[in-house]
Amino acid sequence: MTNDTLTGTVALVTGASSGIGEAAAVRLAREGAAVAVLARRSDRLEGLVGRIGEQGGRALALTADVTDEQQARVAVARTVEELGRLDILVNNAGVMLLGPIVDAPVEEWQRMVELNVLGLLYCAHAALPHLLAAAEDADRRVADLINISSVAGRVARAGSGVYNLTKHGVGAFSDSLRQEVTGRHVRVALVEPGAVETELAGHNRPEVLEQISKRFGSIERLTADDIADAIAYIVTRPRHVAVNELLIRPTEQQG
Ligand SMILES: NC(=O)c1ccc[n+]([C@@H]2O[C@H](COP(=O)([O-])OP(=O)(O)OC[C@H]3O[C@@H](n4cnc5c(N)ncnc54)[C@H](OP(=O)(O)O)[C@@H]3O)[C@@H](O)[C@H]2O)c1
């Protein structure tokens, strides 16, 4: 069943082949948005497009690596060409590679900076002219850019230094951009989840995985749908309401 809160709008969700991005795409489609779903694993995207279609929604698969500026730009352009406009960007693709700074594999830092910072910036840069246009001429006269940060974007800890750096950067960028475009009715929101049950931690080295499971071992994690709910809440507020920042931890998560 769909309802029509976002009928007539177009959303682009990056990192939509799993986890939070996939759940957000399904949820936005259920609210009535046509959704462009972006990631590198095209088989997963095709499956998602099929499922959204079966539920009465409309989706477009965009296979792209957003760490490549040109691919990010083309993906945004294809969204607008094929779905007609762009009202909502969910800048979600990210990677979390934890562990001590001393003797860390520098390649892991490069992957995080390239995706969590540069990939997010490339998508924002390409999307902003379309979001500004949507805020001017679309029926709802407002547009949304949601950046997915983390509790790690608020609190630094030993063992997550460069992930902290990327997510704190996302927070600073988001609020600067918010001040720049909010007068033109592009709402910039920052979502900061705590531990969510997804594939994210699985990319870590075995010794780091052990540390992560020691820290979060027994707590009941959030689901990707919990974060999709928050995203849906943000984009369905009336035009005069901008949710700037949402920090969402599992109830049992202390820090
Ligand atoms: N899970 C948590 O506990 C948690 C907590 C706080 C914040 N977050 C944040 O939430 C966001 C989503 O993470 P998740 O937990 O849903 O993890 P996930 O399941 O690993 O999802 C990450 C997504 O990013 C995509 N991606 C990776 N590299 C990409 C690239 N170069 N270009 C385009 N897409 C790329 C992946 O798809 P492909 O591999 O197919 O490209 C996947 O769809 C991240 O920004 C993460 O930092 C997660």
PDB file of C-alpha atoms and ligand atoms in Angstrom:
ATOM      1  CA  MET A   1       0.000   0.000   0.000  1.00  0.00           C
ATOM      2  CA  THR A   2       1.269   3.480  -0.749  1.00  0.00           C
ATOM      3  CA  ASN A   3       0.066   6.719   0.739  1.00  0.00           C
ATOM      4  CA  ASP A   4       0.631  10.026  -0.973  1.00  0.00           C
ATOM      5  CA  THR A   5       2.626  12.267   1.340  1.00  0.00           C
ATOM      6  CA  LEU A   6       5.469  12.558  -1.197  1.00  0.00           C
ATOM      7  CA  THR A   7       3.501  11.981  -4.390  1.00  0.00           C
ATOM      8  CA  GLY A   8       5.025  13.898  -7.289  1.00  0.00           C
ATOM      9  CA  THR A   9       8.459  14.138  -5.665  1.00  0.00           C
ATOM     10  CA  VAL A  10      11.719  12.469  -6.702  1.00  0.00           C
ATOM     11  CA  ALA A  11      14.330  11.209  -4.238  1.00  0.00           C
ATOM     12  CA  LEU A  12      17.885   9.980  -4.782  1.00  0.00           C
ATOM     13  CA  VAL A  13      19.309   7.635  -2.137  1.00  0.00           C
ATOM     14  CA  THR A  14      23.017   6.784  -2.207  1.00  0.00           C
ATOM     15  CA  GLY A  15      24.248   3.531  -0.701  1.00  0.00           C
ATOM     16  CA  ALA A  16      20.871   1.960  -1.389  1.00  0.00           C
ATOM     17  CA  SER A  17      22.015  -1.615  -2.057  1.00  0.00           C
ATOM     18  CA  SER A  18      21.895  -2.529   1.656  1.00  0.00           C
ATOM     19  CA  GLY A  19      21.206  -1.320   5.174  1.00  0.00           C
ATOM     20  CA  ILE A  20      19.907   2.161   5.893  1.00  0.00           C
ATOM     21  CA  GLY A  21      19.877   3.301   2.252  1.00  0.00           C
ATOM     22  CA  GLU A  22      17.836   0.320   1.104  1.00  0.00           C
ATOM     23  CA  ALA A  23      15.311   0.782   3.934  1.00  0.00           C
ATOM     24  CA  ALA A  24      15.100   4.525   3.240  1.00  0.00           C
ATOM     25  CA  ALA A  25      14.418   3.918  -0.466  1.00  0.00           C
ATOM     26  CA  VAL A  26      11.592   1.491   0.297  1.00  0.00           C
ATOM     27  CA  ARG A  27      10.127   3.898   2.831  1.00  0.00           C
ATOM     28  CA  LEU A  28      10.288   6.980   0.595  1.00  0.00           C
ATOM     29  CA  ALA A  29       8.701   5.005  -2.252  1.00  0.00           C
ATOM     30  CA  ARG A  30       5.917   3.956   0.114  1.00  0.00           C
ATOM     31  CA  GLU A  31       5.353   7.645   0.892  1.00  0.00           C
ATOM     32  CA  GLY A  32       4.851   8.214  -2.850  1.00  0.00           C
ATOM     33  CA  ALA A  33       8.257   9.446  -4.064  1.00  0.00           C
ATOM     34  CA  ALA A  34       9.846   8.095  -7.236  1.00  0.00           C
ATOM     35  CA  VAL A  35      13.229   6.896  -6.001  1.00  0.00           C
ATOM     36  CA  ALA A  36      16.607   6.651  -7.729  1.00  0.00           C
ATOM     37  CA  VAL A  37      18.690   4.048  -5.887  1.00  0.00           C
ATOM     38  CA  LEU A  38      22.460   4.313  -6.201  1.00  0.00           C
ATOM     39  CA  ALA A  39      25.290   1.938  -5.252  1.00  0.00           C
ATOM     40  CA  ARG A  40      27.982  -0.220  -6.909  1.00  0.00           C
ATOM     41  CA  ARG A  41      26.220  -3.621  -6.648  1.00  0.00           C
ATOM     42  CA  SER A  42      23.793  -3.500  -9.545  1.00  0.00           C
ATOM     43  CA  ASP A  43      22.229  -6.912  -8.838  1.00  0.00           C
ATOM     44  CA  ARG A  44      21.112  -5.704  -5.410  1.00  0.00           C
ATOM     45  CA  LEU A  45      19.745  -2.484  -6.899  1.00  0.00           C
ATOM     46  CA  GLU A  46      17.765  -4.365  -9.562  1.00  0.00           C
ATOM     47  CA  GLY A  47      16.209  -6.548  -6.841  1.00  0.00           C
ATOM     48  CA  LEU A  48      15.265  -3.440  -4.866  1.00  0.00           C
ATOM     49  CA  VAL A  49      13.736  -1.728  -7.912  1.00  0.00           C
ATOM     50  CA  GLY A  50      11.675  -4.892  -8.491  1.00  0.00           C
ATOM     51  CA  ARG A  51      10.428  -4.959  -4.892  1.00  0.00           C
ATOM     52  CA  ILE A  52       9.496  -1.277  -4.924  1.00  0.00           C
ATOM     53  CA  GLY A  53       7.640  -1.850  -8.209  1.00  0.00           C
ATOM     54  CA  GLU A  54       5.717  -4.798  -6.735  1.00  0.00           C
ATOM     55  CA  GLN A  55       4.604  -2.525  -3.886  1.00  0.00           C
ATOM     56  CA  GLY A  56       3.206  -0.015  -6.378  1.00  0.00           C
ATOM     57  CA  GLY A  57       6.171   2.382  -6.313  1.00  0.00           C
ATOM     58  CA  ARG A  58       8.553   3.649  -8.970  1.00  0.00           C
ATOM     59  CA  ALA A  59      12.348   3.295  -8.786  1.00  0.00           C
ATOM     60  CA  LEU A  60      15.414   3.662 -10.974  1.00  0.00           C
ATOM     61  CA  ALA A  61      18.672   1.749 -10.442  1.00  0.00           C
ATOM     62  CA  LEU A  62      21.878   3.775 -10.791  1.00  0.00           C
ATOM     63  CA  THR A  63      25.064   1.752 -10.643  1.00  0.00           C
ATOM     64  CA  ALA A  64      27.775   4.193  -9.646  1.00  0.00           C
ATOM     65  CA  ASP A  65      30.784   4.720  -7.422  1.00  0.00           C
ATOM     66  CA  VAL A  66      30.329   8.130  -5.791  1.00  0.00           C
ATOM     67  CA  THR A  67      34.024   8.458  -4.979  1.00  0.00           C
ATOM     68  CA  ASP A  68      34.385   9.215  -8.701  1.00  0.00           C
ATOM     69  CA  GLU A  69      33.135  12.789  -9.163  1.00  0.00           C
ATOM     70  CA  GLN A  70      32.042  12.185 -12.731  1.00  0.00           C
ATOM     71  CA  GLN A  71      29.985   9.109 -11.796  1.00  0.00           C
ATOM     72  CA  ALA A  72      28.290  11.041  -8.986  1.00  0.00           C
ATOM     73  CA  ARG A  73      27.477  13.877 -11.373  1.00  0.00           C
ATOM     74  CA  VAL A  74      26.122  11.535 -14.069  1.00  0.00           C
ATOM     75  CA  ALA A  75      23.966   9.712 -11.501  1.00  0.00           C
ATOM     76  CA  VAL A  76      22.342  12.967 -10.385  1.00  0.00           C
ATOM     77  CA  ALA A  77      21.838  14.030 -14.007  1.00  0.00           C
ATOM     78  CA  ARG A  78      20.237  10.667 -14.889  1.00  0.00           C
ATOM     79  CA  THR A  79      17.868  10.982 -11.937  1.00  0.00           C
ATOM     80  CA  VAL A  80      16.632  14.312 -13.242  1.00  0.00           C
ATOM     81  CA  GLU A  81      16.506  13.172 -16.891  1.00  0.00           C
ATOM     82  CA  GLU A  82      14.661   9.932 -16.197  1.00  0.00           C
ATOM     83  CA  LEU A  83      12.479  10.840 -13.219  1.00  0.00           C
ATOM     84  CA  GLY A  84      11.966  14.495 -14.100  1.00  0.00           C
ATOM     85  CA  ARG A  85      13.286  16.429 -11.108  1.00  0.00           C
ATOM     86  CA  LEU A  86      15.034  16.070  -7.751  1.00  0.00           C
ATOM     87  CA  ASP A  87      13.377  17.009  -4.461  1.00  0.00           C
ATOM     88  CA  ILE A  88      15.230  14.876  -1.919  1.00  0.00           C
ATOM     89  CA  LEU A  89      18.839  13.682  -1.672  1.00  0.00           C
ATOM     90  CA  VAL A  90      19.697  11.126   1.003  1.00  0.00           C
ATOM     91  CA  ASN A  91      23.498  11.217   1.146  1.00  0.00           C
ATOM     92  CA  ASN A  92      23.949   7.882   2.878  1.00  0.00           C
ATOM     93  CA  ALA A  93      26.761   5.840   1.252  1.00  0.00           C
ATOM     94  CA  GLY A  94      29.515   5.368   3.807  1.00  0.00           C
ATOM     95  CA  VAL A  95      32.136   3.037   5.186  1.00  0.00           C
ATOM     96  CA  MET A  96      33.376   2.577   8.772  1.00  0.00           C
ATOM     97  CA  LEU A  97      36.851   1.119   9.196  1.00  0.00           C
ATOM     98  CA  LEU A  98      37.825   1.277  12.852  1.00  0.00           C
ATOM     99  CA  GLY A  99      40.985   0.577  14.855  1.00  0.00           C
ATOM    100  CA  PRO A 100      43.894   2.478  16.401  1.00  0.00           C
ATOM    101  CA  ILE A 101      45.520   5.319  14.510  1.00  0.00           C
ATOM    102  CA  VAL A 102      49.048   4.133  15.243  1.00  0.00           C
ATOM    103  CA  ASP A 103      50.119   1.719  12.482  1.00  0.00           C
ATOM    104  CA  ALA A 104      46.671   1.809  10.823  1.00  0.00           C
ATOM    105  CA  PRO A 105      46.535   0.750   7.172  1.00  0.00           C
ATOM    106  CA  VAL A 106      46.460   4.163   5.480  1.00  0.00           C
ATOM    107  CA  GLU A 107      44.418   2.657   2.644  1.00  0.00           C
ATOM    108  CA  GLU A 108      41.496   2.372   5.103  1.00  0.00           C
ATOM    109  CA  TRP A 109      41.719   6.101   5.845  1.00  0.00           C
ATOM    110  CA  GLN A 110      41.745   6.857   2.134  1.00  0.00           C
ATOM    111  CA  ARG A 111      38.601   4.756   1.594  1.00  0.00           C
ATOM    112  CA  MET A 112      36.741   6.575   4.382  1.00  0.00           C
ATOM    113  CA  VAL A 113      37.778  10.074   3.324  1.00  0.00           C
ATOM    114  CA  GLU A 114      37.044   9.335  -0.343  1.00  0.00           C
ATOM    115  CA  LEU A 115      33.547   7.980   0.356  1.00  0.00           C
ATOM    116  CA  ASN A 116      32.297   9.579   3.600  1.00  0.00           C
ATOM    117  CA  VAL A 117      33.629  13.034   2.744  1.00  0.00           C
ATOM    118  CA  LEU A 118      34.373  13.433  -0.955  1.00  0.00           C
ATOM    119  CA  GLY A 119      31.600  11.129  -2.218  1.00  0.00           C
ATOM    120  CA  LEU A 120      29.061  12.967  -0.071  1.00  0.00           C
ATOM    121  CA  LEU A 121      30.375  16.348  -1.281  1.00  0.00           C
ATOM    122  CA  TYR A 122      30.265  15.338  -4.958  1.00  0.00           C
ATOM    123  CA  CYS A 123      26.633  14.235  -4.624  1.00  0.00           C
ATOM    124  CA  ALA A 124      25.654  17.374  -2.721  1.00  0.00           C
ATOM    125  CA  HIS A 125      27.364  19.626  -5.260  1.00  0.00           C
ATOM    126  CA  ALA A 126      25.692  17.960  -8.224  1.00  0.00           C
ATOM    127  CA  ALA A 127      22.276  17.842  -6.533  1.00  0.00           C
ATOM    128  CA  LEU A 128      22.059  21.344  -5.076  1.00  0.00           C
ATOM    129  CA  PRO A 129      21.056  23.242  -8.256  1.00  0.00           C
ATOM    130  CA  HIS A 130      18.197  20.761  -8.742  1.00  0.00           C
ATOM    131  CA  LEU A 131      17.136  20.945  -5.084  1.00  0.00           C
ATOM    132  CA  LEU A 132      17.123  24.749  -5.240  1.00  0.00           C
ATOM    133  CA  ALA A 133      15.037  24.606  -8.419  1.00  0.00           C
ATOM    134  CA  ALA A 134      12.605  22.136  -6.817  1.00  0.00           C
ATOM    135  CA  ALA A 135      12.212  24.396  -3.781  1.00  0.00           C
ATOM    136  CA  GLU A 136      11.233  27.220  -6.106  1.00  0.00           C
ATOM    137  CA  ASP A 137       8.883  25.560  -8.534  1.00  0.00           C
ATOM    138  CA  ALA A 138       7.587  22.272  -7.102  1.00  0.00           C
ATOM    139  CA  ASP A 139       4.133  22.023  -5.560  1.00  0.00           C
ATOM    140  CA  ARG A 140       5.471  21.587  -2.051  1.00  0.00           C
ATOM    141  CA  ARG A 141       7.996  24.503  -2.532  1.00  0.00           C
ATOM    142  CA  VAL A 142      10.610  22.907  -0.319  1.00  0.00           C
ATOM    143  CA  ALA A 143      13.430  20.417  -0.923  1.00  0.00           C
ATOM    144  CA  ASP A 144      15.530  18.220   1.352  1.00  0.00           C
ATOM    145  CA  LEU A 145      19.157  17.202   1.623  1.00  0.00           C
ATOM    146  CA  ILE A 146      19.786  14.625   4.334  1.00  0.00           C
ATOM    147  CA  ASN A 147      23.343  13.731   5.282  1.00  0.00           C
ATOM    148  CA  ILE A 148      23.823  10.512   7.234  1.00  0.00           C
ATOM    149  CA  SER A 149      26.424  11.028   9.923  1.00  0.00           C
ATOM    150  CA  SER A 150      26.712   8.982  13.123  1.00  0.00           C
ATOM    151  CA  VAL A 151      27.042   9.198  16.888  1.00  0.00           C
ATOM    152  CA  ALA A 152      30.709   9.117  15.796  1.00  0.00           C
ATOM    153  CA  GLY A 153      30.080  12.556  14.296  1.00  0.00           C
ATOM    154  CA  ARG A 154      29.296  13.898  17.780  1.00  0.00           C
ATOM    155  CA  VAL A 155      31.584  11.906  20.071  1.00  0.00           C
ATOM    156  CA  ALA A 156      35.233  11.039  19.349  1.00  0.00           C
ATOM    157  CA  ARG A 157      36.685   7.815  20.803  1.00  0.00           C
ATOM    158  CA  ALA A 158      39.981   6.023  20.830  1.00  0.00           C
ATOM    159  CA  GLY A 159      39.796   3.433  18.060  1.00  0.00           C
ATOM    160  CA  SER A 160      37.642   5.379  15.620  1.00  0.00           C
ATOM    161  CA  GLY A 161      39.729   8.474  14.900  1.00  0.00           C
ATOM    162  CA  VAL A 162      39.448   8.759  11.150  1.00  0.00           C
ATOM    163  CA  TYR A 163      35.801   7.636  11.057  1.00  0.00           C
ATOM    164  CA  ASN A 164      35.210  10.368  13.705  1.00  0.00           C
ATOM    165  CA  LEU A 165      37.051  12.840  11.494  1.00  0.00           C
ATOM    166  CA  THR A 166      34.872  12.073   8.461  1.00  0.00           C
ATOM    167  CA  LYS A 167      31.575  12.187  10.362  1.00  0.00           C
ATOM    168  CA  HIS A 168      32.453  15.337  12.343  1.00  0.00           C
ATOM    169  CA  GLY A 169      33.286  16.859   8.965  1.00  0.00           C
ATOM    170  CA  VAL A 170      29.881  15.883   7.622  1.00  0.00           C
ATOM    171  CA  GLY A 171      28.281  17.634  10.594  1.00  0.00           C
ATOM    172  CA  ALA A 172      30.232  20.855  10.060  1.00  0.00           C
ATOM    173  CA  PHE A 173      29.547  20.857   6.321  1.00  0.00           C
ATOM    174  CA  SER A 174      25.841  20.224   6.894  1.00  0.00           C
ATOM    175  CA  ASP A 175      25.343  23.154   9.219  1.00  0.00           C
ATOM    176  CA  SER A 176      27.327  25.534   7.023  1.00  0.00           C
ATOM    177  CA  LEU A 177      25.281  24.468   3.989  1.00  0.00           C
ATOM    178  CA  ARG A 178      22.067  24.683   6.019  1.00  0.00           C
ATOM    179  CA  GLN A 179      22.740  28.342   6.811  1.00  0.00           C
ATOM    180  CA  GLU A 180      23.516  29.031   3.141  1.00  0.00           C
ATOM    181  CA  VAL A 181      20.385  27.521   1.579  1.00  0.00           C
ATOM    182  CA  THR A 182      17.678  27.434   4.244  1.00  0.00           C
ATOM    183  CA  GLY A 183      16.411  30.888   3.213  1.00  0.00           C
ATOM    184  CA  ARG A 184      15.744  29.373  -0.218  1.00  0.00           C
ATOM    185  CA  HIS A 185      13.766  26.497   1.353  1.00  0.00           C
ATOM    186  CA  VAL A 186      16.273  23.713   0.919  1.00  0.00           C
ATOM    187  CA  ARG A 187      16.269  21.993   4.300  1.00  0.00           C
ATOM    188  CA  VAL A 188      19.569  20.385   5.277  1.00  0.00           C
ATOM    189  CA  ALA A 189      19.275  17.682   7.919  1.00  0.00           C
ATOM    190  CA  LEU A 190      21.876  15.633   9.723  1.00  0.00           C
ATOM    191  CA  VAL A 191      20.962  12.140  10.956  1.00  0.00           C
ATOM    192  CA  GLU A 192      23.294  10.571  13.532  1.00  0.00           C
ATOM    193  CA  PRO A 193      22.504   6.916  14.203  1.00  0.00           C
ATOM    194  CA  GLY A 194      24.008   4.786  16.951  1.00  0.00           C
ATOM    195  CA  ALA A 195      24.513   1.069  16.324  1.00  0.00           C
ATOM    196  CA  VAL A 196      22.283  -0.195  13.508  1.00  0.00           C
ATOM    197  CA  GLU A 197      22.131  -3.822  12.381  1.00  0.00           C
ATOM    198  CA  THR A 198      23.585  -3.619   8.824  1.00  0.00           C
ATOM    199  CA  GLU A 199      26.598  -4.783   6.798  1.00  0.00           C
ATOM    200  CA  LEU A 200      28.644  -1.741   7.888  1.00  0.00           C
ATOM    201  CA  ALA A 201      30.851  -3.287  10.597  1.00  0.00           C
ATOM    202  CA  GLY A 202      31.516  -6.375   8.462  1.00  0.00           C
ATOM    203  CA  HIS A 203      34.167  -4.591   6.377  1.00  0.00           C
ATOM    204  CA  ASN A 204      36.545  -4.355   9.349  1.00  0.00           C
ATOM    205  CA  ARG A 205      39.645  -6.452  10.023  1.00  0.00           C
ATOM    206  CA  PRO A 206      38.960  -9.491  12.311  1.00  0.00           C
ATOM    207  CA  GLU A 207      40.781  -7.980  15.307  1.00  0.00           C
ATOM    208  CA  VAL A 208      38.709  -4.783  14.964  1.00  0.00           C
ATOM    209  CA  LEU A 209      35.484  -6.777  14.598  1.00  0.00           C
ATOM    210  CA  GLU A 210      36.276  -8.414  17.908  1.00  0.00           C
ATOM    211  CA  GLN A 211      36.598  -4.993  19.573  1.00  0.00           C
ATOM    212  CA  ILE A 212      33.304  -3.835  18.040  1.00  0.00           C
ATOM    213  CA  SER A 213      31.461  -6.901  19.247  1.00  0.00           C
ATOM    214  CA  LYS A 214      32.966  -6.459  22.745  1.00  0.00           C
ATOM    215  CA  ARG A 215      31.667  -2.869  22.811  1.00  0.00           C
ATOM    216  CA  PHE A 216      28.182  -3.556  21.454  1.00  0.00           C
ATOM    217  CA  GLY A 217      27.941  -7.306  22.121  1.00  0.00           C
ATOM    218  CA  SER A 218      24.658  -7.755  23.930  1.00  0.00           C
ATOM    219  CA  ILE A 219      22.750  -4.563  23.176  1.00  0.00           C
ATOM    220  CA  GLU A 220      19.648  -4.576  21.027  1.00  0.00           C
ATOM    221  CA  ARG A 221      20.668  -2.614  17.927  1.00  0.00           C
ATOM    222  CA  LEU A 222      18.492  -0.322  15.861  1.00  0.00           C
ATOM    223  CA  THR A 223      17.147  -1.659  12.574  1.00  0.00           C
ATOM    224  CA  ALA A 224      17.636   0.091   9.247  1.00  0.00           C
ATOM    225  CA  ASP A 225      13.852   0.674   9.275  1.00  0.00           C
ATOM    226  CA  ASP A 226      14.200   2.720  12.479  1.00  0.00           C
ATOM    227  CA  ILE A 227      16.478   5.140  10.614  1.00  0.00           C
ATOM    228  CA  ALA A 228      14.234   5.072   7.534  1.00  0.00           C
ATOM    229  CA  ASP A 229      11.403   6.193   9.844  1.00  0.00           C
ATOM    230  CA  ALA A 230      13.499   9.181  10.949  1.00  0.00           C
ATOM    231  CA  ILE A 231      14.265  10.093   7.335  1.00  0.00           C
ATOM    232  CA  ALA A 232      10.589   9.850   6.400  1.00  0.00           C
ATOM    233  CA  TYR A 233       9.692  12.049   9.387  1.00  0.00           C
ATOM    234  CA  ILE A 234      12.167  14.749   8.306  1.00  0.00           C
ATOM    235  CA  VAL A 235      10.993  14.946   4.688  1.00  0.00           C
ATOM    236  CA  THR A 236       7.278  14.900   5.481  1.00  0.00           C
ATOM    237  CA  ARG A 237       7.296  17.946   7.800  1.00  0.00           C
ATOM    238  CA  PRO A 238       5.335  20.990   6.642  1.00  0.00           C
ATOM    239  CA  ARG A 239       7.324  23.552   4.616  1.00  0.00           C
ATOM    240  CA  HIS A 240       8.017  25.827   7.598  1.00  0.00           C
ATOM    241  CA  VAL A 241       9.489  23.022   9.763  1.00  0.00           C
ATOM    242  CA  ALA A 242      13.146  22.057   9.276  1.00  0.00           C
ATOM    243  CA  VAL A 243      14.506  19.209  11.385  1.00  0.00           C
ATOM    244  CA  ASN A 244      18.197  20.136  11.484  1.00  0.00           C
ATOM    245  CA  GLU A 245      19.672  17.243  13.427  1.00  0.00           C
ATOM    246  CA  LEU A 246      18.534  13.859  14.781  1.00  0.00           C
ATOM    247  CA  LEU A 247      20.707  11.761  17.108  1.00  0.00           C
ATOM    248  CA  ILE A 248      19.218   8.281  17.465  1.00  0.00           C
ATOM    249  CA  ARG A 249      20.773   5.638  19.694  1.00  0.00           C
ATOM    250  CA  PRO A 250      19.529   2.191  20.612  1.00  0.00           C
ATOM    251  CA  THR A 251      18.005   2.567  24.073  1.00  0.00           C
ATOM    252  CA  GLU A 252      20.672   0.314  25.567  1.00  0.00           C
ATOM    253  CA  GLN A 253      23.609   2.191  23.982  1.00  0.00           C
ATOM    254  CA  GLN A 254      25.330   4.405  26.560  1.00  0.00           C
ATOM    255  CA  GLY A 255      28.070   6.237  24.625  1.00  0.00           C
TER     256      GLY A 255
HETATM  257  N1  LIG B   1      25.175   0.714  10.795  1.00  0.00           N
HETATM  258  C1  LIG B   1      25.456   1.576  11.750  1.00  0.00           C
HETATM  259  O1  LIG B   1      25.612   1.205  12.927  1.00  0.00           O
HETATM  260  C2  LIG B   1      25.609   3.042  11.435  1.00  0.00           C
HETATM  261  C3  LIG B   1      25.688   3.933  12.510  1.00  0.00           C
HETATM  262  C4  LIG B   1      25.869   5.278  12.245  1.00  0.00           C
HETATM  263  C5  LIG B   1      25.955   5.723  10.953  1.00  0.00           C
HETATM  264  N2  LIG B   1      25.884   4.841   9.912  1.00  0.00           N
HETATM  265  C6  LIG B   1      26.041   5.379   8.563  1.00  0.00           C
HETATM  266  O2  LIG B   1      24.961   4.952   7.774  1.00  0.00           O
HETATM  267  C7  LIG B   1      25.348   4.945   6.393  1.00  0.00           C
HETATM  268  C8  LIG B   1      24.865   3.655   5.739  1.00  0.00           C
HETATM  269  O3  LIG B   1      25.521   2.575   6.334  1.00  0.00           O
HETATM  270  P1  LIG B   1      24.833   1.158   6.638  1.00  0.00           P
HETATM  271  O4  LIG B   1      24.950   0.926   8.083  1.00  0.00           O
HETATM  272  O5  LIG B   1      23.514   1.058   5.980  1.00  0.00           O
HETATM  273  O6  LIG B   1      25.919   0.183   5.961  1.00  0.00           O
HETATM  274  P2  LIG B   1      25.918  -0.742   4.666  1.00  0.00           P
HETATM  275  O7  LIG B   1      24.814  -1.728   4.750  1.00  0.00           O
HETATM  276  O8  LIG B   1      27.335  -1.245   4.579  1.00  0.00           O
HETATM  277  O9  LIG B   1      25.613   0.271   3.485  1.00  0.00           O
HETATM  278  C9  LIG B   1      26.581   1.052   2.853  1.00  0.00           C
HETATM  279  C10 LIG B   1      26.097   1.383   1.462  1.00  0.00           C
HETATM  280  O10 LIG B   1      27.052   2.225   0.820  1.00  0.00           O
HETATM  281  C11 LIG B   1      27.268   1.728  -0.496  1.00  0.00           C
HETATM  282  N3  LIG B   1      28.584   2.120  -0.976  1.00  0.00           N
HETATM  283  C12 LIG B   1      29.795   1.758  -0.476  1.00  0.00           C
HETATM  284  N4  LIG B   1      30.771   2.299  -1.213  1.00  0.00           N
HETATM  285  C13 LIG B   1      30.165   3.012  -2.203  1.00  0.00           C
HETATM  286  C14 LIG B   1      30.644   3.794  -3.279  1.00  0.00           C
HETATM  287  N5  LIG B   1      31.968   3.968  -3.475  1.00  0.00           N
HETATM  288  N6  LIG B   1      29.762   4.382  -4.115  1.00  0.00           N
HETATM  289  C15 LIG B   1      28.429   4.216  -3.912  1.00  0.00           C
HETATM  290  N7  LIG B   1      27.913   3.494  -2.897  1.00  0.00           N
HETATM  291  C16 LIG B   1      28.781   2.892  -2.051  1.00  0.00           C
HETATM  292  C17 LIG B   1      27.127   0.217  -0.335  1.00  0.00           C
HETATM  293  O11 LIG B   1      26.789  -0.390  -1.568  1.00  0.00           O
HETATM  294  P3  LIG B   1      27.791  -1.034  -2.635  1.00  0.00           P
HETATM  295  O12 LIG B   1      28.810  -1.829  -1.854  1.00  0.00           O
HETATM  296  O13 LIG B   1      26.875  -1.852  -3.470  1.00  0.00           O
HETATM  297  O14 LIG B   1      28.363   0.125  -3.382  1.00  0.00           O
HETATM  298  C18 LIG B   1      25.931   0.151   0.596  1.00  0.00           C
HETATM  299  O15 LIG B   1      24.741   0.272  -0.142  1.00  0.00           O
HETATM  300  C19 LIG B   1      26.863   5.149   6.384  1.00  0.00           C
HETATM  301  O16 LIG B   1      27.158   6.496   6.042  1.00  0.00           O
HETATM  302  C20 LIG B   1      27.269   4.874   7.813  1.00  0.00           C
HETATM  303  O17 LIG B   1      28.436   5.558   8.185  1.00  0.00           O
HETATM  304  C21 LIG B   1      25.694   3.515  10.127  1.00  0.00           C
END
